Amino acid sequence: MTQNLKFYSNLMSQPCRSLYIVMNLAKIPFETVTIALREGDHATESFAKEVNSLKTIPSINDGGFKLAESIAILRYLASKSSLLVRWYPSGARMRARVDEYLEWHHLNVRSPLSGYFVESWLKPRYKKQPPNEAALERLSSSANKSLDLLETVWLAQGDFLIGTDVTVADLWAICEIEELTLTSFDPTEGRPKLAAWMERVRKATNPFYDEAHEILWNIRKKSSRSQL
Amino acid sequence: MTQNLKFYSNLMSQPCRSLYIVMNLAKIPFETVTIALREGDHATESFAKEVNSLKTIPSINDGGFKLAESIAILRYLASKSSLLVRWYPSGARMRARVDEYLEWHHLNVRSPLSGYFVESWLKPRYKKQPPNEAALERLSSSANKSLDLLETVWLAQGDFLIGTDVTVADLWAICEIEELTLTSFDPTEGRPKLAAWMERVRKATNPFYDEAHEILWNIRKKSSRSQL
């Protein structure tokens, strides 16, 4: 890893927050390049050419090596430096358990939860479109199924998703769940283990957890006031 | 890895086929336990207890260590044996490139393509429900966007998705794309690079590619005859 790792990011994005938190916890030096999502800076041809041809964030540039996809970036950084090993264990079975969650995450947590957020919050605000009720119902049903599995399977045995301490599995999961704070969907309702786990992950990863979520919580505060 | 690796699988499942092909290419010894998906054998409580609490396949049991999620299984097997290194390279940058695809895969290839397959083919046959036209339109639009990115970004430079030889990125991608053979959606239409790549991957991975897809092609043959 070079000393001038560039991190193309916007903390409104869930996987950007996960990566931001773990890189800070691990004390990996990086330089943030904030990408204005609302202005569509990631969707331009110059972004595609210079940063990431898939037009997504997070993305990195490590001494000329460009890489997209938050979990691929995490794995690449872990292969280059031992600083991440506490959060992404290197033993075959422990790493496999973390990987099992990180793979399950995409279609079971990221897809329905971010889908619900986009449909219920983002579209009405930025596209001036009312939420599609059928889509909301489908997405909340999928989200509830996965949140139930987090409560009853992933959190059945221990304090964290994998083992006895916080790992990147917790970080990728919680940043998707925290995004729902802007919507009327309460993921912790009827899920005491999930609620306690969220508090535990926050405490174990602060001050970076709060730093990463400041932008989200500021929007929530403003929204609450405008509803008074 | 133990000598009696158990592979819980059904070759009607795309990720089961990807894993089956690469384990055979790499000469990893395994014993297949076929799970009857149509009878819902994976959804039972005994399956959850004995095989995989997430109730999904593929799943493995390696000397008592149980693991789900095809790509997590691939990574675990690669960490235990050098047999897979030709298809899942170990160098930091090449592995990162393959990982970048494997992460992008979930929401961009697996989600819309398998979603389209389920809506247009599986539901009408097994749930006796007509396809939801709005869902089909949404899914085919997402599928076309991703297939275009495979044609214009992933296959822009070379003969395979990553580098100059077949990797697991090609295998996980192609098994999702091949599933569309049972539907009226032709992924290669207007995509000459994708069509040539599919032929190239088939040749590079036979006889296991054909073995893995025999079940799918037999169903296609029967469907074609019934339409005469």
Coordinates of C-alpha atoms in Angstrom, one line a residue:
Chain A
M1 CA 0.0 0.0 0.0
T2 CA 1.3 3.4 -0.9
Q3 CA 1.4 6.4 1.5
N4 CA -1.1 8.3 -0.7
L5 CA -4.1 6.0 -0.8
K6 CA -6.9 8.0 -2.4
F7 CA -10.4 7.1 -1.1
Y8 CA -13.3 8.4 -3.4
S9 CA -16.2 8.6 -1.1
N10 CA -19.3 10.2 0.2
L11 CA -20.5 9.5 3.7
M12 CA -24.2 9.4 2.6
S13 CA -23.3 6.1 1.0
Q14 CA -23.5 3.1 3.4
P15 CA -20.5 1.1 2.0
C16 CA -18.4 4.3 2.1
R17 CA -19.2 4.6 5.8
S18 CA -18.3 1.0 6.5
L19 CA -14.9 1.4 4.8
Y20 CA -14.3 4.8 6.4
I21 CA -14.9 3.4 9.9
V22 CA -12.6 0.3 9.5
M23 CA -9.8 2.2 7.8
N24 CA -9.8 4.7 10.7
L25 CA -10.0 1.9 13.3
A26 CA -7.0 0.2 11.7
K27 CA -5.1 3.5 11.3
I28 CA -4.6 3.0 7.6
P29 CA -3.5 6.4 6.2
F30 CA -5.8 7.7 3.3
E31 CA -6.8 10.9 1.6
T32 CA -10.5 11.4 1.1
V33 CA -11.8 12.7 -2.2
T34 CA -15.4 13.6 -1.6
I35 CA -17.7 12.9 -4.6
A36 CA -20.8 15.0 -4.9
L37 CA -23.5 12.3 -5.4
R38 CA -26.4 14.7 -5.7
E39 CA -24.6 16.5 -8.5
G40 CA -24.0 13.2 -10.2
D41 CA -20.2 13.6 -10.2
H42 CA -19.8 9.8 -10.1
A43 CA -21.8 9.3 -13.2
T44 CA -19.7 11.4 -15.5
E45 CA -17.4 10.2 -18.2
S46 CA -14.4 11.8 -16.6
F47 CA -15.1 9.9 -13.3
A48 CA -15.3 6.7 -15.4
K49 CA -12.0 7.4 -17.0
E50 CA -10.1 8.7 -14.1
V51 CA -11.5 6.9 -11.1
N52 CA -13.8 3.9 -11.8
S53 CA -15.4 2.7 -15.0
L54 CA -18.3 1.2 -13.1
K55 CA -19.2 4.8 -12.0
T56 CA -19.7 3.8 -8.3
I57 CA -18.2 4.7 -4.9
P58 CA -16.4 3.8 -2.8
S59 CA -13.4 3.5 -5.1
I60 CA -9.7 3.7 -4.4
N61 CA -6.4 4.6 -6.1
D62 CA -3.4 3.0 -4.6
G63 CA -0.3 4.3 -6.4
G64 CA -2.1 4.0 -9.8
F65 CA -4.0 0.8 -9.0
K66 CA -7.7 1.6 -9.2
L67 CA -10.3 -0.6 -7.5
A68 CA -14.0 -0.4 -6.9
E69 CA -16.5 -2.4 -4.6
S70 CA -16.2 -1.8 -0.9
I71 CA -15.7 -5.4 0.1
A72 CA -13.1 -6.0 -2.7
I73 CA -11.3 -2.9 -1.5
L74 CA -11.3 -4.2 2.1
R75 CA -9.9 -7.5 1.0
Y76 CA -7.2 -5.8 -1.1
L77 CA -6.2 -3.6 1.8
A78 CA -6.1 -6.6 4.2
S79 CA -3.8 -8.4 1.7
K80 CA -1.4 -5.5 1.7
S81 CA -1.3 -4.7 5.4
S82 CA -1.7 -6.6 8.7
L83 CA -3.4 -3.5 10.2
L84 CA -6.8 -4.9 9.4
V85 CA -6.4 -8.3 10.8
R86 CA -8.3 -7.5 14.1
W87 CA -11.4 -6.6 12.1
Y88 CA -11.0 -9.1 9.2
P89 CA -9.4 -12.2 10.8
S90 CA -6.8 -14.2 8.9
G91 CA -7.4 -17.7 10.2
A92 CA -9.2 -19.9 7.6
R93 CA -12.3 -20.7 9.6
M94 CA -12.8 -17.3 11.2
R95 CA -12.3 -15.5 7.9
A96 CA -14.7 -18.0 6.2
R97 CA -17.3 -17.1 8.7
V98 CA -16.9 -13.4 8.1
D99 CA -16.8 -14.0 4.3
E100 CA -20.0 -16.0 4.6
Y101 CA -21.8 -13.0 6.1
L102 CA -20.2 -10.5 3.6
E103 CA -21.5 -12.7 0.7
W104 CA -24.9 -13.1 2.3
H105 CA -25.0 -9.4 2.9
H106 CA -25.5 -8.2 -0.7
L107 CA -28.8 -9.8 -1.6
N108 CA -30.2 -10.1 1.9
V109 CA -29.3 -6.9 3.7
R110 CA -28.0 -4.4 1.3
S111 CA -30.5 -5.1 -1.5
P112 CA -33.8 -4.8 0.5
L113 CA -32.7 -2.2 3.0
S114 CA -31.1 0.2 0.6
G115 CA -33.9 -0.5 -1.9
Y116 CA -36.5 0.5 0.8
F117 CA -34.4 3.7 1.6
V118 CA -34.3 4.7 -2.0
E119 CA -38.0 4.1 -2.6
S120 CA -39.3 5.7 0.6
W121 CA -36.9 8.5 1.2
L122 CA -34.6 9.3 -1.7
K123 CA -36.9 9.2 -4.7
P124 CA -39.6 11.4 -3.1
R125 CA -37.0 14.0 -2.2
Y126 CA -34.8 14.1 -5.3
K127 CA -37.0 12.8 -8.1
K128 CA -40.2 14.3 -6.7
Q129 CA -41.9 11.0 -7.2
P130 CA -44.2 9.5 -4.6
P131 CA -43.1 6.0 -3.3
N132 CA -44.4 3.1 -5.2
E133 CA -46.6 1.3 -2.6
A134 CA -46.2 -2.2 -4.1
A135 CA -42.4 -1.8 -4.2
L136 CA -42.3 -0.6 -0.6
E137 CA -44.4 -3.6 0.5
R138 CA -42.1 -6.0 -1.3
L139 CA -39.0 -4.4 0.0
S140 CA -40.1 -4.1 3.6
S141 CA -41.2 -7.7 3.5
S142 CA -37.7 -8.8 2.3
A143 CA -36.1 -6.5 4.8
N144 CA -38.1 -7.9 7.7
K145 CA -37.2 -11.5 6.7
S146 CA -33.5 -10.6 6.7
L147 CA -33.7 -8.6 10.0
D148 CA -35.4 -11.6 11.5
L149 CA -32.5 -13.8 10.4
L150 CA -30.0 -11.4 11.9
E151 CA -31.9 -11.6 15.2
T152 CA -32.5 -15.4 15.2
V153 CA -29.6 -16.9 13.3
W154 CA -26.6 -14.5 13.1
L155 CA -27.1 -13.1 16.6
A156 CA -28.3 -16.4 18.2
Q157 CA -24.9 -17.3 19.7
G158 CA -22.9 -14.2 20.5
D159 CA -22.5 -10.5 21.0
F160 CA -21.4 -9.9 17.4
L161 CA -22.4 -11.4 14.1
I162 CA -19.2 -13.5 14.1
G163 CA -17.5 -14.5 17.3
T164 CA -16.9 -12.5 20.4
D165 CA -15.6 -9.2 19.0
V166 CA -16.6 -6.7 16.3
T167 CA -15.6 -7.6 12.7
V168 CA -16.2 -6.1 9.3
A169 CA -19.3 -8.2 9.1
D170 CA -20.9 -6.1 11.8
L171 CA -19.7 -2.9 10.1
W172 CA -21.1 -3.7 6.6
A173 CA -24.4 -4.8 8.2
I174 CA -24.9 -1.9 10.6
C175 CA -24.3 0.9 8.1
E176 CA -27.1 -0.5 5.9
I177 CA -29.4 -0.8 9.0
E178 CA -28.5 2.7 10.3
E179 CA -29.6 4.2 6.9
L180 CA -33.2 3.4 7.8
T181 CA -33.0 6.1 10.5
L182 CA -34.2 8.5 7.9
T183 CA -37.4 6.5 7.1
S184 CA -40.3 5.4 9.3
F185 CA -39.1 1.8 9.3
D186 CA -37.7 0.8 12.7
P187 CA -35.5 -2.2 12.3
T188 CA -35.1 -2.8 16.0
E189 CA -38.9 -3.1 16.7
G190 CA -39.5 -6.5 18.3
R191 CA -35.8 -7.3 17.9
P192 CA -34.1 -6.8 21.2
K193 CA -30.9 -8.7 20.2
L194 CA -30.5 -6.5 17.1
A195 CA -31.0 -3.3 19.2
A196 CA -28.4 -4.3 21.8
W197 CA -26.0 -5.4 19.1
M198 CA -26.3 -2.0 17.4
E199 CA -25.4 -0.2 20.6
R200 CA -22.5 -2.6 21.1
V201 CA -21.1 -2.0 17.6
R202 CA -21.4 1.8 18.0
K203 CA -19.5 1.7 21.3
A204 CA -16.8 -0.7 19.9
T205 CA -16.2 1.5 16.8
N206 CA -16.4 5.1 18.2
P207 CA -15.4 7.9 17.6
F208 CA -15.4 6.8 14.0
Y209 CA -18.9 5.4 14.0
D210 CA -20.3 8.8 15.0
E211 CA -18.1 10.7 12.7
A212 CA -19.2 8.5 9.7
H213 CA -22.9 9.0 10.6
E214 CA -22.9 12.7 11.4
I215 CA -24.1 13.6 8.0
L216 CA -27.0 11.2 8.3
W217 CA -28.0 12.3 11.8
N218 CA -27.9 16.0 10.8
I219 CA -30.4 15.2 8.0
R220 CA -32.6 13.4 10.5
K221 CA -32.5 16.3 12.9
K222 CA -33.5 18.7 10.2
S223 CA -36.3 16.4 9.0
S224 CA -37.7 16.0 12.5
R225 CA -37.8 19.8 12.9
S226 CA -39.6 20.3 9.6
Q227 CA -42.2 17.8 10.7
L228 CA -43.1 19.7 13.9
Chain B
M1 CA -9.3 -29.6 3.7
T2 CA -10.4 -33.1 4.7
Q3 CA -10.7 -36.0 2.2
N4 CA -14.4 -36.2 2.7
L5 CA -15.6 -32.7 1.8
K6 CA -19.4 -32.8 1.5
F7 CA -21.0 -30.6 -1.1
Y8 CA -24.7 -30.0 -0.7
S9 CA -25.9 -29.0 -4.1
N10 CA -28.5 -29.1 -6.9
L11 CA -27.3 -28.3 -10.4
M12 CA -30.5 -26.4 -11.1
S13 CA -28.9 -23.7 -8.9
Q14 CA -26.5 -21.3 -10.7
P15 CA -23.9 -20.9 -7.8
C16 CA -24.0 -24.7 -7.3
R17 CA -22.9 -25.1 -10.9
S18 CA -20.2 -22.5 -10.7
L19 CA -18.7 -24.2 -7.6
Y20 CA -19.1 -27.7 -9.2
I21 CA -17.2 -26.6 -12.3
V22 CA -14.3 -25.0 -10.5
M23 CA -13.9 -27.8 -7.9
N24 CA -13.8 -30.3 -10.8
L25 CA -11.3 -28.2 -12.8
A26 CA -9.1 -28.0 -9.7
K27 CA -9.4 -31.7 -9.0
I28 CA -10.6 -31.0 -5.4
P29 CA -12.1 -34.3 -4.1
F30 CA -15.7 -33.9 -2.9
E31 CA -18.8 -36.0 -2.3
T32 CA -22.1 -34.5 -3.6
V33 CA -25.2 -34.7 -1.5
T34 CA -28.0 -33.7 -3.9
I35 CA -30.7 -31.6 -2.3
A36 CA -34.2 -31.8 -3.8
L37 CA -35.1 -28.1 -4.2
R38 CA -38.6 -28.8 -5.7
E39 CA -39.5 -30.9 -2.6
G40 CA -38.1 -28.1 -0.4
D41 CA -35.5 -30.2 1.3
H42 CA -33.3 -27.2 1.9
A43 CA -36.2 -25.4 3.7
T44 CA -36.7 -28.0 6.5
E45 CA -35.6 -27.6 10.1
S46 CA -33.5 -30.7 9.9
F47 CA -31.6 -29.1 6.9
A48 CA -31.1 -26.0 9.0
K49 CA -29.8 -28.0 12.0
E50 CA -27.6 -30.5 10.1
V51 CA -26.4 -28.5 7.1
N52 CA -26.9 -24.8 7.0
S53 CA -29.1 -22.6 9.2
L54 CA -29.6 -20.1 6.4
K55 CA -31.4 -22.9 4.5
T56 CA -29.6 -22.3 1.2
I57 CA -27.4 -24.2 -1.2
P58 CA -24.6 -24.6 -2.0
S59 CA -23.3 -25.5 1.4
I60 CA -20.3 -27.6 2.5
N61 CA -19.2 -29.7 5.5
D62 CA -15.4 -30.0 5.7
G63 CA -14.7 -32.4 8.6
G64 CA -17.4 -30.8 10.7
F65 CA -16.9 -27.2 9.6
K66 CA -20.1 -26.1 7.9
L67 CA -20.1 -23.2 5.5
A68 CA -22.7 -21.6 3.1
E69 CA -22.5 -19.0 0.3
S70 CA -20.8 -20.1 -2.9
I71 CA -18.2 -17.4 -3.0
A72 CA -17.3 -17.7 0.7
I73 CA -16.9 -21.5 0.1
L74 CA -14.6 -20.8 -2.9
R75 CA -12.4 -18.5 -0.8
Y76 CA -12.3 -21.0 2.1
L77 CA -11.3 -23.8 -0.3
A78 CA -8.6 -21.5 -1.9
S79 CA -7.2 -20.7 1.6
K80 CA -6.9 -24.4 2.4
S81 CA -5.5 -25.7 -0.9
S82 CA -3.3 -24.3 -3.7
L83 CA -5.3 -26.4 -6.3
L84 CA -7.6 -23.4 -7.0
V85 CA -4.9 -20.8 -7.6
R86 CA -5.1 -21.0 -11.4
W87 CA -8.8 -20.0 -11.3
Y88 CA -8.6 -17.7 -8.2
P89 CA -5.2 -16.0 -8.5
S90 CA -3.3 -15.3 -5.3
G91 CA -1.4 -12.1 -6.3
A92 CA -2.8 -9.1 -4.6
R93 CA -3.8 -7.1 -7.7
M94 CA -5.1 -10.0 -9.8
R95 CA -7.1 -11.3 -6.8
A96 CA -8.4 -7.8 -6.2
R97 CA -9.6 -7.6 -9.8
V98 CA -11.4 -11.0 -9.5
D99 CA -12.9 -10.0 -6.1
E100 CA -14.1 -6.7 -7.6
Y101 CA -16.1 -8.7 -10.1
L102 CA -17.3 -11.2 -7.5
E103 CA -18.6 -8.4 -5.4
W104 CA -20.2 -6.5 -8.3
H105 CA -21.8 -9.8 -9.4
H106 CA -24.4 -10.1 -6.6
L107 CA -26.5 -7.0 -7.2
N108 CA -25.7 -6.5 -10.9
V109 CA -25.7 -9.9 -12.4
R110 CA -27.2 -12.5 -10.0
S111 CA -30.0 -10.3 -8.7
P112 CA -31.6 -9.1 -12.0
L113 CA -30.9 -12.3 -14.0
S114 CA -32.0 -14.8 -11.4
G115 CA -34.9 -12.5 -10.6
Y116 CA -36.0 -12.5 -14.3
F117 CA -35.6 -16.3 -14.4
V118 CA -37.8 -16.8 -11.3
E119 CA -40.5 -14.4 -12.4
S120 CA -40.7 -15.5 -16.1
W121 CA -40.0 -19.3 -15.8
L122 CA -40.1 -20.7 -12.3
K123 CA -43.2 -19.0 -10.8
P124 CA -45.5 -19.8 -13.7
R125 CA -44.4 -23.5 -13.6
Y126 CA -44.2 -24.2 -9.9
K127 CA -46.6 -21.7 -8.3
K128 CA -49.0 -21.6 -11.3
Q129 CA -48.8 -17.8 -11.2
P130 CA -48.6 -15.8 -14.4
P131 CA -45.5 -13.5 -14.6
N132 CA -45.9 -10.0 -13.1
E133 CA -45.4 -7.8 -16.2
A134 CA -44.2 -4.8 -14.2
A135 CA -41.6 -6.9 -12.4
L136 CA -40.5 -8.5 -15.6
E137 CA -40.0 -5.1 -17.2
R138 CA -38.0 -3.8 -14.2
L139 CA -35.9 -7.0 -14.1
S140 CA -35.1 -7.1 -17.8
S141 CA -34.2 -3.4 -17.8
S142 CA -31.7 -4.0 -14.9
A143 CA -30.4 -7.2 -16.6
N144 CA -29.9 -5.3 -19.9
K145 CA -27.9 -2.6 -18.2
S146 CA -25.6 -5.1 -16.5
L147 CA -25.2 -7.2 -19.7
D148 CA -24.2 -4.0 -21.5
L149 CA -21.6 -3.3 -18.8
L150 CA -20.2 -6.8 -19.3
E151 CA -20.0 -6.1 -23.0
T152 CA -18.6 -2.6 -22.8
V153 CA -16.6 -2.5 -19.6
W154 CA -15.7 -6.0 -18.3
L155 CA -15.0 -7.4 -21.8
A156 CA -13.6 -4.2 -23.3
Q157 CA -9.9 -5.2 -22.9
G158 CA -9.5 -9.0 -23.1
D159 CA -10.8 -12.4 -23.8
F160 CA -12.1 -13.1 -20.3
L161 CA -13.6 -10.8 -17.6
I162 CA -10.2 -10.6 -15.8
G163 CA -7.0 -10.9 -17.6
T164 CA -6.1 -13.4 -20.3
D165 CA -7.4 -16.7 -18.9
V166 CA -10.6 -18.0 -17.4
T167 CA -11.1 -17.2 -13.7
V168 CA -13.9 -17.8 -11.2
A169 CA -15.2 -14.4 -12.2
D170 CA -16.1 -15.8 -15.6
L171 CA -17.6 -18.9 -14.0
W172 CA -19.9 -17.1 -11.5
A173 CA -21.1 -14.7 -14.3
I174 CA -21.7 -17.3 -17.0
C175 CA -23.8 -19.7 -14.8
E176 CA -26.3 -16.8 -14.2
I177 CA -26.3 -15.9 -17.8
E178 CA -26.8 -19.5 -19.0
E179 CA -29.9 -19.8 -16.8
L180 CA -31.7 -17.5 -19.2
T181 CA -31.6 -20.2 -21.8
L182 CA -34.9 -21.4 -20.4
T183 CA -36.6 -18.1 -21.0
S184 CA -37.2 -16.0 -24.1
F185 CA -34.5 -13.4 -23.0
D186 CA -31.5 -13.7 -25.3
P187 CA -28.5 -12.1 -23.4
T188 CA -26.2 -12.3 -26.4
E189 CA -28.5 -10.3 -28.8
G190 CA -26.6 -7.3 -30.0
R191 CA -23.6 -8.3 -27.7
P192 CA -21.0 -10.0 -29.9
K193 CA -18.2 -9.9 -27.3
L194 CA -20.5 -11.5 -24.7
A195 CA -21.5 -14.3 -27.2
A196 CA -17.8 -15.0 -28.1
W197 CA -16.8 -14.9 -24.4
M198 CA -19.5 -17.5 -23.5
E199 CA -18.2 -19.9 -26.2
R200 CA -14.6 -19.3 -24.9
V201 CA -15.6 -20.0 -21.3
R202 CA -17.4 -23.2 -22.2
K203 CA -14.4 -24.5 -24.2
A204 CA -12.0 -23.6 -21.4
T205 CA -14.0 -25.3 -18.7
N206 CA -15.3 -28.5 -20.5
P207 CA -16.2 -31.3 -19.9
F208 CA -17.4 -29.9 -16.5
Y209 CA -19.3 -27.0 -18.1
D210 CA -21.4 -29.4 -20.1
E211 CA -21.8 -31.8 -17.2
A212 CA -23.0 -29.0 -14.9
H213 CA -25.5 -27.7 -17.5
E214 CA -26.9 -31.0 -18.7
I215 CA -29.9 -30.8 -16.4
L216 CA -30.7 -27.3 -17.7
W217 CA -30.3 -28.2 -21.4
N218 CA -32.5 -31.3 -20.9
I219 CA -35.3 -29.1 -19.6
R220 CA -34.8 -26.7 -22.5
K221 CA -35.1 -29.6 -25.0
K222 CA -38.3 -30.9 -23.4
S223 CA -39.7 -27.3 -23.4
S224 CA -38.9 -26.8 -27.1
R225 CA -40.7 -30.1 -28.0
S226 CA -43.7 -29.2 -26.0
Q227 CA -44.0 -25.9 -27.9
L228 CA -44.0 -27.6 -31.3

